XYZ file of C-alpha atoms in Angstrom:
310
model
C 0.000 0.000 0.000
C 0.927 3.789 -0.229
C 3.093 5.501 2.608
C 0.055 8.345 3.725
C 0.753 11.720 2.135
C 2.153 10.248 -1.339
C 1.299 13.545 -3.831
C 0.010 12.377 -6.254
C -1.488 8.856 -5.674
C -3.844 7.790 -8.349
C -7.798 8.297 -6.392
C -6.231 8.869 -3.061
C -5.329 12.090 -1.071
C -3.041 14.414 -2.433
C -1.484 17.122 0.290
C -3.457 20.437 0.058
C -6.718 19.263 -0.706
C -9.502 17.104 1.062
C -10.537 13.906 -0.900
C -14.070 14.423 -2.506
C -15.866 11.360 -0.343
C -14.821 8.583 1.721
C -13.940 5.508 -0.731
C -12.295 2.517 -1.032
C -9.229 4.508 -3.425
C -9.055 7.269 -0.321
C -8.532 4.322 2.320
C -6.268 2.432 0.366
C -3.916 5.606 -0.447
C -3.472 6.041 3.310
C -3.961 2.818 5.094
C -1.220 -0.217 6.035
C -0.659 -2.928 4.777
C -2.560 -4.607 7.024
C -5.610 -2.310 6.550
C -4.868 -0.559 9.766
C -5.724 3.502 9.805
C -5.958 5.961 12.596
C -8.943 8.301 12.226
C -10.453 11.354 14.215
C -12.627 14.012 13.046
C -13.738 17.300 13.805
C -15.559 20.447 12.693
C -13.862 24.243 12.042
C -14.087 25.029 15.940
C -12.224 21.922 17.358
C -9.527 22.254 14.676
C -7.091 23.366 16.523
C -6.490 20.335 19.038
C -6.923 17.809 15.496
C -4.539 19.832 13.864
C -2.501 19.455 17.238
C -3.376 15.824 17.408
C -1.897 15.560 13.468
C 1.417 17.397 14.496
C 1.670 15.075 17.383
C 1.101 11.836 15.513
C 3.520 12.952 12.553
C 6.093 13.843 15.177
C 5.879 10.544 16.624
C 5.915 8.714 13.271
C 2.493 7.835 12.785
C 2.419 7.367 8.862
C -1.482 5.483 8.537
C -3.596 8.431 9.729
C -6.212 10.140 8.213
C -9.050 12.914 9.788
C -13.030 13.403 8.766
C -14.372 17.408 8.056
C -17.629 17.341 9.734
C -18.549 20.679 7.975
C -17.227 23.080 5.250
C -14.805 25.107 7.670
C -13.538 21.638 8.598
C -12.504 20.785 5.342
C -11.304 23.934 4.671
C -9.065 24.142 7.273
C -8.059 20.635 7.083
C -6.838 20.957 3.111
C -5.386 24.378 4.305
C -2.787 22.068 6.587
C -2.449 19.179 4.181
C -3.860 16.342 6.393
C -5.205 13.658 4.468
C -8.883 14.386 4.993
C -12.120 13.427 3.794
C -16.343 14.999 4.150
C -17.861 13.235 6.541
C -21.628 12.038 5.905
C -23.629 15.169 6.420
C -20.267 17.785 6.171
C -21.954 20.255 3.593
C -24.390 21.250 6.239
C -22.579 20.660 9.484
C -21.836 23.364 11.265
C -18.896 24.701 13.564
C -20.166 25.906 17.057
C -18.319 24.198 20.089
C -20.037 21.024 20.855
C -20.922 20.506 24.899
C -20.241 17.567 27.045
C -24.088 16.399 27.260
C -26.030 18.318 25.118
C -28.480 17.369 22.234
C -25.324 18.140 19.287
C -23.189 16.036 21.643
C -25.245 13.019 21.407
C -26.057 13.433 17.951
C -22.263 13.940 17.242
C -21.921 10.162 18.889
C -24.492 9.190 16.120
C -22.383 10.787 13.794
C -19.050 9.042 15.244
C -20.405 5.541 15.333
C -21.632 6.273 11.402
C -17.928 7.439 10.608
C -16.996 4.038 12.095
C -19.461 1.834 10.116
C -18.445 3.662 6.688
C -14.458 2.537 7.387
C -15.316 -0.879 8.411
C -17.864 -1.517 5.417
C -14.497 -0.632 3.590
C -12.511 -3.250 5.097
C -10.396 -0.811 7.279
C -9.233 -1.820 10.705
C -9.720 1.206 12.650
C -7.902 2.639 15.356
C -10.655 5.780 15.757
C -9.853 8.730 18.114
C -11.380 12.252 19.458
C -9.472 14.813 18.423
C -8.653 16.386 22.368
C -6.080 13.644 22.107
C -2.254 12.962 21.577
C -0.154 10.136 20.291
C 3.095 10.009 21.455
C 4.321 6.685 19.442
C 2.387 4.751 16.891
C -0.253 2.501 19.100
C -0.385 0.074 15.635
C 2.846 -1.819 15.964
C 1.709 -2.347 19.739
C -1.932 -3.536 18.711
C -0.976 -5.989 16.128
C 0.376 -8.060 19.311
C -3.676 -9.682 19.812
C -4.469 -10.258 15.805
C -7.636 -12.417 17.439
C -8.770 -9.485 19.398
C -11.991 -7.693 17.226
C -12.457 -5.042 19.957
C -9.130 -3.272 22.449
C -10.552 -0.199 24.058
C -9.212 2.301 26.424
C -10.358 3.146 30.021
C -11.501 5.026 32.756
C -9.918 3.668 35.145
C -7.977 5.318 37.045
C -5.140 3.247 38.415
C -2.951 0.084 36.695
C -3.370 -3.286 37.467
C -0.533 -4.781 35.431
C 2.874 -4.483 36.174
C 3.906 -5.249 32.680
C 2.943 -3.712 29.273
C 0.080 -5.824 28.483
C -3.412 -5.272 28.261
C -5.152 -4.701 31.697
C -6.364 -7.575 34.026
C -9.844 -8.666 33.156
C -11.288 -6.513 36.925
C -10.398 -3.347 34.847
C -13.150 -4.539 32.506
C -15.636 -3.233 34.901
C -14.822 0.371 34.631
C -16.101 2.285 31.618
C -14.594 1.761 28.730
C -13.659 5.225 27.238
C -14.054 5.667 23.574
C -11.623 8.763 23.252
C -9.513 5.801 21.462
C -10.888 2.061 20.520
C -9.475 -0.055 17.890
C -12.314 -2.073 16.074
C -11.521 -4.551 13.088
C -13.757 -4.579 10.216
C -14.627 -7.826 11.995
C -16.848 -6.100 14.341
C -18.692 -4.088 11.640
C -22.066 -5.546 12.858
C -21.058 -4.695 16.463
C -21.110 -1.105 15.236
C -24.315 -1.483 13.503
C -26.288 -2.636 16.556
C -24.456 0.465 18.377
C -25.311 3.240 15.935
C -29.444 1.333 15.965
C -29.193 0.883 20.340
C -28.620 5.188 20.045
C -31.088 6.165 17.537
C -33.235 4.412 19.673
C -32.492 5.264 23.073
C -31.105 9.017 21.865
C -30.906 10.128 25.495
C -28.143 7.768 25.961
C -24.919 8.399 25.850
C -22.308 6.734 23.301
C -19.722 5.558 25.557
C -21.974 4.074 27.882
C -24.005 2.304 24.954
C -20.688 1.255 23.527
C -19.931 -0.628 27.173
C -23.431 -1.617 27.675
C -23.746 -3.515 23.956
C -20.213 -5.429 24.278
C -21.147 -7.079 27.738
C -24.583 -8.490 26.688
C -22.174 -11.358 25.338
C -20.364 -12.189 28.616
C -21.545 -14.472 31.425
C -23.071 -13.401 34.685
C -26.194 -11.003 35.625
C -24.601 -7.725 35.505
C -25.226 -6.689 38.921
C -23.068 -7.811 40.944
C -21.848 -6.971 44.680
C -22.309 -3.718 44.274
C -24.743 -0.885 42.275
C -24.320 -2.761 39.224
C -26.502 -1.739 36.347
C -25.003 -1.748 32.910
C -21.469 -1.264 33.668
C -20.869 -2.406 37.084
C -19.783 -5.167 38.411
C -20.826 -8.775 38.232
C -19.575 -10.202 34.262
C -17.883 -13.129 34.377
C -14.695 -12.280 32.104
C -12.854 -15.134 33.234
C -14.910 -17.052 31.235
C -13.832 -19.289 28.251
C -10.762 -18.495 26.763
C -10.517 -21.938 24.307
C -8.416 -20.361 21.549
C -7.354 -16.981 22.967
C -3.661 -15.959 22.361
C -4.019 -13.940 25.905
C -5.639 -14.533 28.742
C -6.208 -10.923 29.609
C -8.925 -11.250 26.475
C -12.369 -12.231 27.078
C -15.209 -13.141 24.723
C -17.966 -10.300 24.368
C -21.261 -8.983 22.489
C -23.958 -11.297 21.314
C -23.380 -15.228 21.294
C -19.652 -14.470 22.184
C -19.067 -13.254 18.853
C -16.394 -10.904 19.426
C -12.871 -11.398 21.759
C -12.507 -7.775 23.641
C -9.710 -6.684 26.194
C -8.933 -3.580 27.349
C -5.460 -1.321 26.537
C -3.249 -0.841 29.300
C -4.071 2.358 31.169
C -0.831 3.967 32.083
C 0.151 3.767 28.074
C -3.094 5.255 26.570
C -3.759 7.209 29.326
C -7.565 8.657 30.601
C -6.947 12.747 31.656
C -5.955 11.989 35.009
C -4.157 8.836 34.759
C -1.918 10.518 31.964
C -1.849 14.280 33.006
C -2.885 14.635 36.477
C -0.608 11.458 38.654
C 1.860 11.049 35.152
C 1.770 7.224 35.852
C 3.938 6.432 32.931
C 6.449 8.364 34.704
C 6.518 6.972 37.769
C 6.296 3.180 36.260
C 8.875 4.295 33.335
C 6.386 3.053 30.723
C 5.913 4.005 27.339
C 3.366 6.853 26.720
C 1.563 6.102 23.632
C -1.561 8.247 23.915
C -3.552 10.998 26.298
C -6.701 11.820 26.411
C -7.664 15.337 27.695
C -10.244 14.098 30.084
C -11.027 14.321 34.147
C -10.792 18.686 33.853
C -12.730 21.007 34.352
C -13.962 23.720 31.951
C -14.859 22.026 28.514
C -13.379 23.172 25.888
C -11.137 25.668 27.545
C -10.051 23.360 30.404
C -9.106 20.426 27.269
C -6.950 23.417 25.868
C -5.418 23.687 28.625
C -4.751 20.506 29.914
C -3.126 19.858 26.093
C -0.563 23.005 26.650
C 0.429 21.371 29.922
């Protein structure tokens, strides 16, 4: 496949310019050769943490990356810094006001996320998808392609380590949220992200992260509430189930019938807000800092900014 940013490359992105539409000749200009790619998005407003997210990935020598415009400014302003770039669905009439923690645009912008997803993995792209208030510090896909039976590796909430090595997280870490600031989903899993996108439209006053958690447990053994408040992600799974098969034992079989093998990325390398920025675990454990989050801060927008400078 083509390094990302080749000028030139028949039907793919060429440096200074958006691509017309998400397509298979886009993916394939930028993706690996195992049909790996790192995507965010954004709109005009939030550019400047995805064009600091870009700088930060190309600086660490992340070369399978691309970003969706989810309105005109976006793609604007995204050709303007040559980042391979494509319209998201809906882009000509998306607009660019700050988008809330919460609110009605921020639950329709999950809808819009989880659509993104479905578009890459209907086009046989493994994706490694991220928000843009993010950094990558070293490229997570050398690191990922350690679990090639794993459909689902997700980052989390929680907010201390319980590995002392740099694998994946011990199976109790399963019962904190899982935080989709950064998930890697194989095109494996595209019917995963079907039932995801169909669980919001219908229940539109839930949130995406939760829905993401609540779907991908429905496959694993036990009642779900556990010793404690349980509820949809609490306590109580059995993710010591079966693992006939498994190259790890830190994966676990998840969504419906067991049809997809999850685990969850170690938390002191792809770091939650306060794991990452707030005790610097990675520092203290000298472990490699692939990724941050600008999360657990106050302030929105402002506070993400800030956190990001620090």
């Amino acid at each position: 496949s083509a390094p990302a940013g080749v000028a030139g490359w028949p039907g793919g992105w060429r440096p200074g310019e958006c691509a017309p539409e998400l397509n298979r000749q886009f993916v394939e200009s930028v993706w690996s050769e195992q049909h790996e790619l790192v995507v965010s998005f954004s709109n005009g407003n939030g550019m400047d943490m995805a064009l600091n997210l870009w700088k930060s990935a190309t600086a660490a020598g992340v070369k399978h990356m691309a970003f969706g415009a989810m309105d005109p400014e976006g793609v604007r302003l995204m050709s303007a810094a040559g980042m391979p770039c494509f319209p998201m669905r809906g882009a000509a009439k998306g607009g660019s006001e700050a988008i809330g923690w919460g609110g009605a645009a921020f639950k329709n912008l999950g809808v819009r996320k989880i659509t993104l997803l479905i578009d890459l993995l209907e086009l046989g792209v493994n994706v490694i998808l991220l928000d843009a208030d993010t950094v990558l510090l070293k490229d997570p896909l050398p690191y990922l392609r350690q679990w090639p039976d794993a459909d689902v590796l997700a980052s989390t909430d929680h907010l201390t380590n319980t590995t002392a090595d740099l694998g994946l997280e011990e199976l109790d870490a399963g019962h904190s949220h899982w935080n989709v600031g950064l998930f890697y989903l194989k095109a494996s899993a595209v019917h995963f992200a079907h039932a995801w996108r169909e669980l919001l439209i219908k229940k539109p006053h839930w949130w995406d992260q939760h829905a993401f958690g609540w779907l991908l447990r429905q496959g694993v053994s036990g009642d779900g509430k556990g010793p404690g408040n349980g509820g949809p992600n609490g306590p109580g799974w059995d993710l010591k189930g079966d693992k006939t098969g498994l190259s790890d034992r830190r994966l676990f079989r998840c969504f419906t019938n067991h049809s997809l093998v999850c685990g969850t990325l170690p938390v002191v390398s792809f770091a939650n807000g306060h794991v990452g920025l707030v005790q610097r675990l990675h520092a203290k454990l000298e472990r490699p800092l692939y990724f941050v989050h600008a999360t657990h801060q106050y302030s929105a927008g402002a506070g993400k900014r800030h956190r990001l400078r620090e």
